[in-house]
Coordinates of C-alpha atoms in Angstrom, one line a residue:
M1 CA 141.6 82.8 71.0
D2 CA 143.5 86.1 71.1
N3 CA 141.7 87.3 68.0
Q4 CA 138.3 86.6 69.7
H5 CA 139.5 88.4 72.9
T6 CA 140.8 91.4 70.9
H7 CA 137.5 91.5 69.0
D8 CA 135.5 91.3 72.3
N9 CA 137.3 94.3 73.7
A10 CA 137.4 96.3 70.5
G11 CA 134.6 98.8 71.7
V12 CA 135.7 99.0 75.3
V13 CA 136.1 102.6 76.3
Q14 CA 136.9 102.0 80.0
E15 CA 138.5 98.8 81.3
F16 CA 137.0 97.2 84.4
G17 CA 139.0 98.4 87.5
A18 CA 140.0 101.7 85.8
L19 CA 138.7 105.0 87.0
A20 CA 137.4 107.7 84.7
P21 CA 138.4 111.3 85.8
V22 CA 135.4 112.8 87.6
R23 CA 135.4 116.1 89.5
I24 CA 133.5 115.2 92.7
G25 CA 136.1 116.3 95.3
L26 CA 137.4 112.9 96.2
P27 CA 140.9 111.6 95.7
E28 CA 141.4 108.7 93.2
Q29 CA 142.5 106.3 96.0
T30 CA 139.2 106.9 97.9
R31 CA 137.2 106.6 94.8
S32 CA 139.0 103.3 93.9
Q33 CA 138.4 101.8 97.3
S34 CA 134.7 102.8 97.3
V35 CA 134.2 101.4 93.8
R36 CA 135.7 98.0 94.9
A37 CA 133.5 98.0 98.0
L38 CA 130.4 99.0 96.1
N39 CA 131.0 96.4 93.4
R40 CA 131.1 93.7 96.1
L41 CA 127.8 95.0 97.5
L42 CA 126.4 95.1 94.0
A43 CA 127.4 91.5 93.4
H44 CA 125.8 90.5 96.7
T45 CA 122.7 92.5 95.8
M46 CA 122.4 90.9 92.4
A47 CA 122.8 87.4 93.9
L48 CA 120.1 88.2 96.4
R49 CA 117.8 89.6 93.7
D50 CA 118.2 86.4 91.7
A51 CA 117.5 84.3 94.8
Y52 CA 114.3 86.3 95.4
K53 CA 113.2 85.7 91.8
K54 CA 113.9 82.0 92.1
A55 CA 112.0 81.8 95.3
H56 CA 109.1 83.8 93.8
W57 CA 108.9 81.4 90.8
Q58 CA 109.3 78.2 92.8
T59 CA 107.5 78.8 96.1
S60 CA 104.8 76.4 97.1
G61 CA 102.8 75.2 100.0
A62 CA 100.2 76.7 102.4
N63 CA 101.7 80.2 102.4
F64 CA 102.2 80.2 98.6
Y65 CA 100.3 83.4 97.8
E66 CA 101.7 85.4 100.7
L67 CA 105.3 84.4 100.0
H68 CA 104.9 84.7 96.3
L69 CA 104.0 88.4 96.8
L70 CA 106.6 89.0 99.4
F71 CA 109.4 87.5 97.3
D72 CA 108.4 89.6 94.3
K73 CA 108.2 92.8 96.5
H74 CA 111.7 92.1 97.9
Y75 CA 113.0 91.4 94.4
E76 CA 111.8 94.8 93.2
E77 CA 113.4 96.5 96.2
Q78 CA 116.7 94.8 95.5
V79 CA 116.6 95.9 91.9
A80 CA 116.2 99.5 93.1
I81 CA 119.2 99.1 95.4
M82 CA 121.2 97.6 92.6
D83 CA 120.5 100.7 90.4
A84 CA 121.5 103.1 93.3
I85 CA 124.8 101.2 93.9
A86 CA 125.6 101.1 90.1
E87 CA 124.9 104.8 89.7
R88 CA 127.2 105.6 92.7
I89 CA 129.9 103.4 91.1
Q90 CA 129.5 105.4 87.9
T91 CA 129.5 108.7 89.8
L92 CA 132.9 107.7 91.3
G93 CA 134.2 107.0 87.8
G94 CA 134.2 103.3 88.1
V95 CA 132.7 100.4 86.1
T96 CA 130.1 98.1 87.6
F97 CA 129.8 94.4 87.6
A98 CA 127.0 93.3 85.2
L99 CA 127.6 89.8 84.1
A100 CA 126.4 86.6 85.9
G101 CA 129.9 85.1 85.9
D102 CA 131.4 88.2 87.6
I103 CA 128.6 88.2 90.2
A104 CA 129.2 84.5 91.0
G105 CA 132.9 85.1 91.3
E106 CA 132.6 88.1 93.6
S107 CA 129.7 87.3 95.9
S108 CA 129.9 84.9 98.8
I109 CA 126.2 84.4 98.9
A110 CA 125.4 80.7 98.7
R111 CA 123.7 79.7 95.5
A112 CA 120.4 77.9 95.7
P113 CA 120.1 74.4 94.2
R114 CA 118.5 74.1 90.8
G115 CA 115.5 72.2 92.2
R116 CA 112.6 73.5 94.1
E117 CA 113.2 74.1 97.9
S118 CA 110.6 74.0 100.7
A119 CA 109.4 77.4 101.9
P120 CA 111.4 77.2 105.1
A121 CA 114.6 76.3 103.1
Q122 CA 114.0 79.3 100.8
L123 CA 113.5 81.6 103.8
E124 CA 116.6 80.3 105.6
R125 CA 118.7 80.9 102.4
L126 CA 117.3 84.4 102.0
A127 CA 117.9 85.3 105.7
A128 CA 121.5 84.0 105.3
A129 CA 122.0 86.1 102.2
H130 CA 120.7 89.3 104.0
E131 CA 123.1 88.6 106.8
T132 CA 126.0 88.3 104.4
I133 CA 125.2 91.6 102.9
L134 CA 124.8 93.3 106.3
L135 CA 128.0 91.9 107.6
D136 CA 129.9 93.3 104.6
A137 CA 128.0 96.5 104.3
R138 CA 128.5 98.0 107.8
P139 CA 132.3 98.0 107.8
L140 CA 132.3 99.2 104.2
A141 CA 130.1 102.1 105.3
R142 CA 132.5 103.0 108.1
A143 CA 135.5 102.8 105.8
A144 CA 133.8 105.1 103.3
A145 CA 133.0 107.6 106.1
D146 CA 136.5 107.4 107.4
A147 CA 137.9 108.1 103.9
G148 CA 135.6 111.1 103.5
D149 CA 133.3 109.5 101.0
D150 CA 130.0 110.6 102.5
G151 CA 128.0 109.8 99.4
S152 CA 129.0 106.1 99.5
N153 CA 128.5 106.0 103.2
D154 CA 125.0 107.5 102.9
L155 CA 124.1 105.1 100.2
I156 CA 125.3 102.0 102.1
V157 CA 123.6 103.0 105.3
S158 CA 120.4 104.5 104.1
Q159 CA 119.6 102.1 101.3
V160 CA 121.7 98.9 101.6
V161 CA 121.7 98.4 105.4
R162 CA 118.2 99.7 106.1
A163 CA 116.5 97.8 103.3
N164 CA 118.3 94.6 104.1
E165 CA 117.6 94.8 107.8
L166 CA 113.9 95.4 107.1
Q167 CA 113.7 92.5 104.5
S168 CA 115.6 90.2 106.9
W169 CA 113.1 91.1 109.6
F170 CA 110.2 90.2 107.3
I171 CA 111.9 86.9 106.4
G172 CA 112.6 86.2 110.1
E173 CA 109.0 86.8 111.0
H174 CA 107.9 84.2 108.4
L175 CA 110.4 81.7 109.7
A176 CA 109.1 82.2 113.2
R177 CA 105.5 81.8 112.1
Q178 CA 106.4 78.6 110.3
A179 CA 108.3 77.3 113.3
E180 CA 105.2 77.9 115.5
R181 CA 103.1 75.9 113.1
G182 CA 105.6 73.1 113.4

């Protein structure tokens, strides 16, 4: 087993959790805190992205076409957020999460069942995932600002919070419409 582990790490140039030296005017401790926080948001975002793709593939019912398109649009928007978060982590000298096992271990977003869910169940699950991200993101943004990491604060507020609030609102409107239909 040790030989396999040694072989797996043979080409690693930066261990996860280590910071590369970067000259961006932020102390190492600030960069380290921001990398940990951003990796958590990245894990949540990746979990939400996957939940949207599952919903896109498995949606059914009277609103199939509308939801199918909405889920795919939100999926693509989450991919863009992931890229922005990952680039910020790299800018800070960190290493990003990238593997499914790491994401599952870090994110507290509930995983969907393997089977097909009803549209209301999909929507509820997605709304809960957005709320998880938003509840984590806001204090992380404040902590980044307090530490002088304006770049991470800006990313979290302008991309993570705003996009997730908007997507959550869209999902909430669909839930409200489905409740009206009874």
